[in-house]
Amino acid sequence: MIKVLVPYDFSEPSNYALNFAKSLGSNYPQFELNLLHVIETPVATGMSTMGGGLDTIPDFENQVFFLELIERRKKQFAELEKQHKDSGYAFHTKIVLGNVFKGISESVAEQHPDLIIMGSKGATGLEEVLVGSNTEKVVRTANCPVITIKAETDITKMKKVVFASDFRDTDNEVASRFKRIQELFNAEFYFVIVNTPGNFETTREAIARIKAYVQKHKFQNVKAEIYNSLSEESGILEFADDIDADLIAMTTHGRTGLIHLITGSIAEDVVNHSKRPVWTFKR
């Protein structure tokens, strides 16, 4: 059984994510797709399902608006459920009131999905520096892999996957999770180390480490690549462009608070700026 969570806000990017998840579901007899819609309220101290928690909304007019919105979303979800009646896989929907990120986090803790698929437009400028997008926050904190989608994606054409890493982390769980990608898409892997002026090593050293990683975890259909660039983020994006990759895969450190604000995250930056789907997993 593969259980997938799709945070869904009826936007174009979230439709991209839903379509991607539906394509996965059509290939697996044991597949469960969970659609989550969070209605963000002006004041929310906690999460509430459906019509509950309206007492947190400041005035009567706003309460009426949100009641009407809830009913509209319920009807839209009912229509989606009808469309998926004969899909061949389990399809569930849920609506909650509150903060979007908190709603997603609580659903992850409750449902324990194997994969989260999110549509995103990315975060830029001051939002990226100080707050970050909800997608970025989920990437940072989720205990399962996250695929971020920014455009309509045909999974049958996902044949080139870039795995960007330093390959010093020999964690079996990361390797195991990444192998699932090859099972899902039957793809060719490009294992790439980005050389930068501030963190340079010889090609011989880097290739040897990739080969050791491949042998340890018994990967197949892999090409080892070294790419020189001014920064790791730019190198990953440039390499993906150069080979016309279909997916970028990375791990993220999951740091939060002041440490995250100071050091940032290469994976989150790639998620924000990549036009391609990005698979991430918090190690």
C-alpha positions as a Markdown table, in Angstrom:
| # | Residue | x | y | z |
|---|---|---|---|---|
| 1 | Met | 0.0 | 0.0 | 0.0 |
| 2 | Ile | 1.3 | 3.4 | -1.0 |
| 3 | Lys | -0.4 | 6.3 | 0.9 |
| 4 | Val | -0.1 | 9.7 | -0.6 |
| 5 | Leu | -1.2 | 13.1 | 0.9 |
| 6 | Val | -1.9 | 16.0 | -1.5 |
| 7 | Pro | -2.5 | 19.4 | 0.2 |
| 8 | Tyr | -5.1 | 20.9 | -2.1 |
| 9 | Asp | -6.2 | 24.6 | -2.4 |
| 10 | Phe | -8.0 | 24.4 | -5.8 |
| 11 | Ser | -5.2 | 26.4 | -7.4 |
| 12 | Glu | -3.5 | 25.5 | -10.7 |
| 13 | Pro | -0.3 | 24.2 | -8.9 |
| 14 | Ser | -2.4 | 22.0 | -6.6 |
| 15 | Asn | -4.2 | 20.6 | -9.7 |
| 16 | Tyr | -0.7 | 19.7 | -11.1 |
| 17 | Ala | 0.0 | 17.8 | -7.8 |
| 18 | Leu | -3.4 | 16.1 | -7.9 |
| 19 | Asn | -2.9 | 15.0 | -11.5 |
| 20 | Phe | 0.6 | 13.7 | -10.7 |
| 21 | Ala | -0.8 | 11.7 | -7.7 |
| 22 | Lys | -3.7 | 10.3 | -9.9 |
| 23 | Ser | -1.1 | 9.1 | -12.4 |
| 24 | Leu | 0.8 | 7.3 | -9.7 |
| 25 | Gly | -2.4 | 5.7 | -8.4 |
| 26 | Ser | -3.3 | 4.4 | -11.8 |
| 27 | Asn | -0.1 | 2.3 | -11.8 |
| 28 | Tyr | -0.6 | 0.7 | -8.3 |
| 29 | Pro | -3.4 | -1.7 | -7.3 |
| 30 | Gln | -2.8 | -0.8 | -3.6 |
| 31 | Phe | -2.9 | 3.0 | -3.5 |
| 32 | Glu | -4.5 | 5.5 | -1.2 |
| 33 | Leu | -4.9 | 9.2 | -2.2 |
| 34 | Asn | -5.8 | 11.7 | 0.6 |
| 35 | Leu | -6.7 | 15.2 | -0.4 |
| 36 | Leu | -6.5 | 17.9 | 2.3 |
| 37 | His | -7.9 | 21.4 | 2.0 |
| 38 | Val | -7.1 | 23.9 | 4.8 |
| 39 | Ile | -9.4 | 27.0 | 5.0 |
| 40 | Glu | -7.2 | 29.6 | 6.6 |
| 41 | Thr | -9.1 | 31.7 | 9.2 |
| 42 | Pro | -8.2 | 35.2 | 10.4 |
| 43 | Val | -7.5 | 34.0 | 13.9 |
| 44 | Ala | -6.8 | 30.3 | 14.5 |
| 45 | Thr | -5.4 | 28.9 | 17.8 |
| 46 | Gly | -6.0 | 25.3 | 16.7 |
| 47 | Met | -7.2 | 23.1 | 13.9 |
| 48 | Ser | -10.9 | 22.2 | 13.5 |
| 49 | Thr | -12.6 | 19.9 | 11.1 |
| 50 | Met | -15.4 | 21.2 | 8.8 |
| 51 | Gly | -17.7 | 23.7 | 10.6 |
| 52 | Gly | -16.0 | 23.6 | 14.0 |
| 53 | Gly | -13.9 | 26.3 | 15.4 |
| 54 | Leu | -15.8 | 29.3 | 13.9 |
| 55 | Asp | -15.7 | 30.9 | 17.4 |
| 56 | Thr | -12.1 | 31.9 | 16.6 |
| 57 | Ile | -13.3 | 34.1 | 13.7 |
| 58 | Pro | -13.8 | 37.7 | 14.9 |
| 59 | Asp | -17.2 | 38.8 | 13.7 |
| 60 | Phe | -20.5 | 37.4 | 12.5 |
| 61 | Glu | -20.1 | 38.4 | 8.8 |
| 62 | Asn | -16.9 | 36.6 | 8.6 |
| 63 | Gln | -18.4 | 33.5 | 10.3 |
| 64 | Val | -21.2 | 33.5 | 7.6 |
| 65 | Phe | -18.6 | 33.8 | 4.8 |
| 66 | Phe | -16.6 | 30.9 | 6.1 |
| 67 | Leu | -19.7 | 28.8 | 6.6 |
| 68 | Glu | -20.6 | 29.4 | 3.0 |
| 69 | Leu | -17.0 | 28.7 | 1.9 |
| 70 | Ile | -17.0 | 25.4 | 3.8 |
| 71 | Glu | -20.2 | 24.3 | 2.1 |
| 72 | Arg | -18.8 | 25.3 | -1.3 |
| 73 | Arg | -15.6 | 23.3 | -0.7 |
| 74 | Lys | -17.6 | 20.3 | 0.5 |
| 75 | Lys | -19.6 | 20.3 | -2.7 |
| 76 | Gln | -16.4 | 20.6 | -4.8 |
| 77 | Phe | -14.8 | 17.7 | -2.9 |
| 78 | Ala | -18.0 | 15.6 | -3.3 |
| 79 | Glu | -17.7 | 16.1 | -7.0 |
| 80 | Leu | -14.1 | 15.0 | -6.9 |
| 81 | Glu | -15.0 | 12.0 | -4.9 |
| 82 | Lys | -17.7 | 11.1 | -7.5 |
| 83 | Gln | -15.1 | 11.5 | -10.3 |
| 84 | His | -12.7 | 9.0 | -8.5 |
| 85 | Lys | -15.4 | 6.5 | -7.6 |
| 86 | Asp | -14.2 | 4.0 | -10.3 |
| 87 | Ser | -10.5 | 5.0 | -10.1 |
| 88 | Gly | -9.4 | 1.7 | -8.8 |
| 89 | Tyr | -7.7 | 3.2 | -5.7 |
| 90 | Ala | -8.9 | 4.6 | -2.4 |
| 91 | Phe | -9.7 | 8.3 | -2.5 |
| 92 | His | -10.4 | 10.4 | 0.6 |
| 93 | Thr | -10.9 | 14.1 | 1.2 |
| 94 | Lys | -10.7 | 16.3 | 4.3 |
| 95 | Ile | -11.4 | 19.9 | 5.1 |
| 96 | Val | -10.1 | 21.7 | 8.2 |
| 97 | Leu | -10.1 | 25.3 | 9.5 |
| 98 | Gly | -6.9 | 27.0 | 10.7 |
| 99 | Asn | -3.3 | 27.6 | 9.7 |
| 100 | Val | -2.3 | 25.9 | 6.4 |
| 101 | Phe | 1.1 | 24.6 | 7.6 |
| 102 | Lys | -0.3 | 23.4 | 10.9 |
| 103 | Gly | -3.1 | 21.7 | 9.2 |
| 104 | Ile | -0.7 | 19.8 | 6.9 |
| 105 | Ser | 1.6 | 18.9 | 9.7 |
| 106 | Glu | -1.3 | 17.5 | 11.8 |
| 107 | Ser | -2.6 | 15.5 | 8.9 |
| 108 | Val | 0.9 | 14.1 | 8.3 |
| 109 | Ala | 1.1 | 13.1 | 12.0 |
| 110 | Glu | -2.4 | 11.5 | 11.8 |
| 111 | Gln | -2.2 | 9.7 | 8.5 |
| 112 | His | 1.5 | 8.7 | 8.3 |
| 113 | Pro | 1.7 | 9.1 | 4.5 |
| 114 | Asp | 4.5 | 7.5 | 2.4 |
| 115 | Leu | 4.7 | 10.5 | 0.2 |
| 116 | Ile | 3.5 | 14.1 | 0.1 |
| 117 | Ile | 2.9 | 15.7 | -3.3 |
| 118 | Met | 2.5 | 19.5 | -3.2 |
| 119 | Gly | 1.9 | 22.1 | -5.9 |
| 120 | Ser | 3.9 | 25.2 | -5.5 |
| 121 | Lys | 4.6 | 28.5 | -7.1 |
| 122 | Gly | 7.7 | 29.0 | -4.9 |
| 123 | Ala | 8.7 | 31.8 | -2.5 |
| 124 | Thr | 10.7 | 34.8 | -3.6 |
| 125 | Gly | 12.1 | 38.0 | -2.2 |
| 126 | Leu | 11.4 | 38.9 | 1.4 |
| 127 | Glu | 8.9 | 36.1 | 1.8 |
| 128 | Glu | 11.7 | 33.6 | 1.0 |
| 129 | Val | 14.2 | 35.2 | 3.4 |
| 130 | Leu | 12.0 | 35.7 | 6.4 |
| 131 | Val | 9.0 | 33.3 | 6.2 |
| 132 | Gly | 9.2 | 30.9 | 3.3 |
| 133 | Ser | 6.4 | 29.2 | 1.5 |
| 134 | Asn | 4.2 | 26.5 | 3.1 |
| 135 | Thr | 5.8 | 24.1 | 0.7 |
| 136 | Glu | 9.2 | 25.0 | 2.0 |
| 137 | Lys | 8.1 | 24.5 | 5.6 |
| 138 | Val | 6.7 | 21.1 | 4.8 |
| 139 | Val | 9.9 | 20.1 | 3.0 |
| 140 | Arg | 11.9 | 21.2 | 6.1 |
| 141 | Thr | 9.8 | 19.3 | 8.6 |
| 142 | Ala | 8.0 | 16.3 | 7.0 |
| 143 | Asn | 9.2 | 12.9 | 8.1 |
| 144 | Cys | 8.4 | 11.4 | 4.7 |
| 145 | Pro | 9.5 | 12.3 | 1.2 |
| 146 | Val | 7.9 | 15.3 | -0.5 |
| 147 | Ile | 7.6 | 15.9 | -4.2 |
| 148 | Thr | 7.1 | 19.5 | -5.2 |
| 149 | Ile | 5.3 | 20.2 | -8.5 |
| 150 | Lys | 5.2 | 23.5 | -10.4 |
| 151 | Ala | 3.9 | 22.4 | -13.8 |
| 152 | Glu | 1.8 | 19.7 | -15.4 |
| 153 | Thr | 4.1 | 16.6 | -15.3 |
| 154 | Asp | 3.8 | 13.3 | -17.2 |
| 155 | Ile | 5.1 | 10.6 | -15.0 |
| 156 | Thr | 5.5 | 8.2 | -18.0 |
| 157 | Lys | 8.3 | 10.6 | -19.2 |
| 158 | Met | 10.2 | 10.8 | -15.9 |
| 159 | Lys | 13.3 | 8.9 | -17.1 |
| 160 | Lys | 16.2 | 11.1 | -15.9 |
| 161 | Val | 16.5 | 11.7 | -12.2 |
| 162 | Val | 19.3 | 13.8 | -10.7 |
| 163 | Phe | 20.4 | 12.9 | -7.1 |
| 164 | Ala | 22.5 | 15.8 | -5.8 |
| 165 | Ser | 24.5 | 15.0 | -2.7 |
| 166 | Asp | 28.0 | 14.9 | -1.3 |
| 167 | Phe | 27.5 | 11.1 | -0.8 |
| 168 | Arg | 29.2 | 11.2 | 2.6 |
| 169 | Asp | 25.9 | 10.2 | 4.4 |
| 170 | Thr | 25.6 | 6.4 | 4.2 |
| 171 | Asp | 22.2 | 6.3 | 5.9 |
| 172 | Asn | 20.4 | 3.2 | 4.7 |
| 173 | Glu | 17.0 | 4.8 | 5.0 |
| 174 | Val | 17.8 | 7.6 | 2.6 |
| 175 | Ala | 19.1 | 5.1 | 0.1 |
| 176 | Ser | 16.0 | 2.9 | 0.6 |
| 177 | Arg | 13.7 | 5.9 | 0.1 |
| 178 | Phe | 15.5 | 7.0 | -3.0 |
| 179 | Lys | 15.4 | 3.5 | -4.5 |
| 180 | Arg | 11.6 | 3.8 | -4.4 |
| 181 | Ile | 11.9 | 6.5 | -7.0 |
| 182 | Gln | 13.4 | 4.1 | -9.4 |
| 183 | Glu | 10.7 | 1.6 | -8.7 |
| 184 | Leu | 8.0 | 4.3 | -9.3 |
| 185 | Phe | 9.5 | 5.7 | -12.6 |
| 186 | Asn | 11.9 | 3.1 | -13.9 |
| 187 | Ala | 14.4 | 6.0 | -14.3 |
| 188 | Glu | 18.1 | 6.4 | -15.0 |
| 189 | Phe | 19.9 | 8.0 | -12.1 |
| 190 | Tyr | 22.5 | 10.8 | -12.3 |
| 191 | Phe | 24.4 | 11.0 | -9.1 |
| 192 | Val | 26.1 | 14.4 | -9.0 |
| 193 | Ile | 28.5 | 16.2 | -6.7 |
| 194 | Val | 28.8 | 19.9 | -7.3 |
| 195 | Asn | 32.3 | 21.4 | -6.9 |
| 196 | Thr | 32.4 | 25.0 | -5.8 |
| 197 | Pro | 35.3 | 27.4 | -5.3 |
| 198 | Gly | 34.9 | 27.2 | -1.5 |
| 199 | Asn | 34.5 | 23.4 | -1.4 |
| 200 | Phe | 36.6 | 21.9 | -4.1 |
| 201 | Glu | 37.8 | 18.3 | -4.4 |
| 202 | Thr | 39.4 | 16.4 | -7.2 |
| 203 | Thr | 37.3 | 14.5 | -9.7 |
| 204 | Arg | 39.0 | 11.2 | -8.7 |
| 205 | Glu | 38.0 | 11.7 | -5.0 |
| 206 | Ala | 34.5 | 12.6 | -5.8 |
| 207 | Ile | 33.9 | 9.8 | -8.3 |
| 208 | Ala | 35.4 | 7.3 | -5.9 |
| 209 | Arg | 32.9 | 8.3 | -3.2 |
| 210 | Ile | 29.9 | 8.1 | -5.6 |
| 211 | Lys | 31.1 | 4.6 | -6.7 |
| 212 | Ala | 31.4 | 3.5 | -3.0 |
| 213 | Tyr | 27.9 | 4.7 | -2.3 |
| 214 | Val | 26.5 | 2.9 | -5.3 |
| 215 | Gln | 28.2 | -0.3 | -4.4 |
| 216 | Lys | 27.2 | -0.1 | -0.7 |
| 217 | His | 23.5 | 0.4 | -1.5 |
| 218 | Lys | 23.5 | -1.8 | -4.7 |
| 219 | Phe | 22.1 | 0.9 | -7.0 |
| 220 | Gln | 21.7 | 0.1 | -10.7 |
| 221 | Asn | 21.5 | 2.2 | -13.9 |
| 222 | Val | 23.5 | 5.1 | -12.4 |
| 223 | Lys | 25.8 | 7.6 | -14.0 |
| 224 | Ala | 28.4 | 9.4 | -11.7 |
| 225 | Glu | 28.9 | 13.1 | -12.5 |
| 226 | Ile | 31.0 | 16.0 | -11.2 |
| 227 | Tyr | 29.8 | 19.5 | -12.0 |
| 228 | Asn | 31.6 | 22.8 | -11.3 |
| 229 | Ser | 29.7 | 25.9 | -10.4 |
| 230 | Leu | 29.8 | 29.0 | -8.2 |
| 231 | Ser | 27.3 | 27.5 | -5.7 |
| 232 | Glu | 25.8 | 24.1 | -4.9 |
| 233 | Glu | 22.3 | 25.4 | -5.7 |
| 234 | Ser | 23.2 | 26.9 | -9.1 |
| 235 | Gly | 25.2 | 23.8 | -9.9 |
| 236 | Ile | 22.3 | 21.5 | -9.3 |
| 237 | Leu | 19.9 | 23.6 | -11.3 |
| 238 | Glu | 22.4 | 24.1 | -14.1 |
| 239 | Phe | 23.2 | 20.4 | -14.3 |
| 240 | Ala | 19.5 | 19.5 | -14.4 |
| 241 | Asp | 19.1 | 22.0 | -17.2 |
| 242 | Asp | 22.1 | 20.6 | -19.1 |
| 243 | Ile | 20.8 | 17.0 | -19.2 |
| 244 | Asp | 17.1 | 18.0 | -19.4 |
| 245 | Ala | 16.3 | 16.1 | -16.2 |
| 246 | Asp | 12.8 | 15.1 | -15.3 |
| 247 | Leu | 13.2 | 15.2 | -11.5 |
| 248 | Ile | 15.8 | 16.5 | -8.9 |
| 249 | Ala | 16.2 | 14.5 | -5.7 |
| 250 | Met | 17.9 | 15.8 | -2.5 |
| 251 | Thr | 18.0 | 15.3 | 1.2 |
| 252 | Thr | 17.4 | 18.2 | 3.6 |
| 253 | His | 18.7 | 18.7 | 7.1 |
| 254 | Gly | 15.4 | 19.9 | 8.6 |
| 255 | Arg | 16.9 | 22.7 | 10.7 |
| 256 | Thr | 14.5 | 25.3 | 12.0 |
| 257 | Gly | 14.6 | 28.6 | 13.9 |
| 258 | Leu | 17.7 | 30.8 | 14.1 |
| 259 | Ile | 20.0 | 28.1 | 12.8 |
| 260 | His | 17.9 | 27.7 | 9.6 |
| 261 | Leu | 17.7 | 31.5 | 9.2 |
| 262 | Ile | 21.5 | 31.8 | 9.4 |
| 263 | Thr | 22.6 | 28.7 | 7.4 |
| 264 | Gly | 19.6 | 28.2 | 5.1 |
| 265 | Ser | 19.0 | 25.0 | 3.1 |
| 266 | Ile | 20.2 | 24.1 | -0.3 |
| 267 | Ala | 17.3 | 21.7 | -0.8 |
| 268 | Glu | 14.7 | 24.4 | 0.1 |
| 269 | Asp | 16.4 | 26.9 | -2.3 |
| 270 | Val | 16.3 | 24.3 | -5.1 |
| 271 | Val | 12.6 | 23.7 | -4.4 |
| 272 | Asn | 11.9 | 27.4 | -4.6 |
| 273 | His | 13.8 | 28.0 | -7.8 |
| 274 | Ser | 13.6 | 24.8 | -9.8 |
| 275 | Lys | 11.1 | 24.6 | -12.6 |
| 276 | Arg | 11.3 | 20.8 | -12.4 |
| 277 | Pro | 9.7 | 18.5 | -9.9 |
| 278 | Val | 11.9 | 18.1 | -6.8 |
| 279 | Trp | 11.9 | 15.1 | -4.4 |
| 280 | Thr | 13.2 | 15.8 | -0.9 |
| 281 | Phe | 13.6 | 13.8 | 2.2 |
| 282 | Lys | 14.6 | 15.0 | 5.7 |
| 283 | Arg | 17.5 | 13.0 | 7.0 |
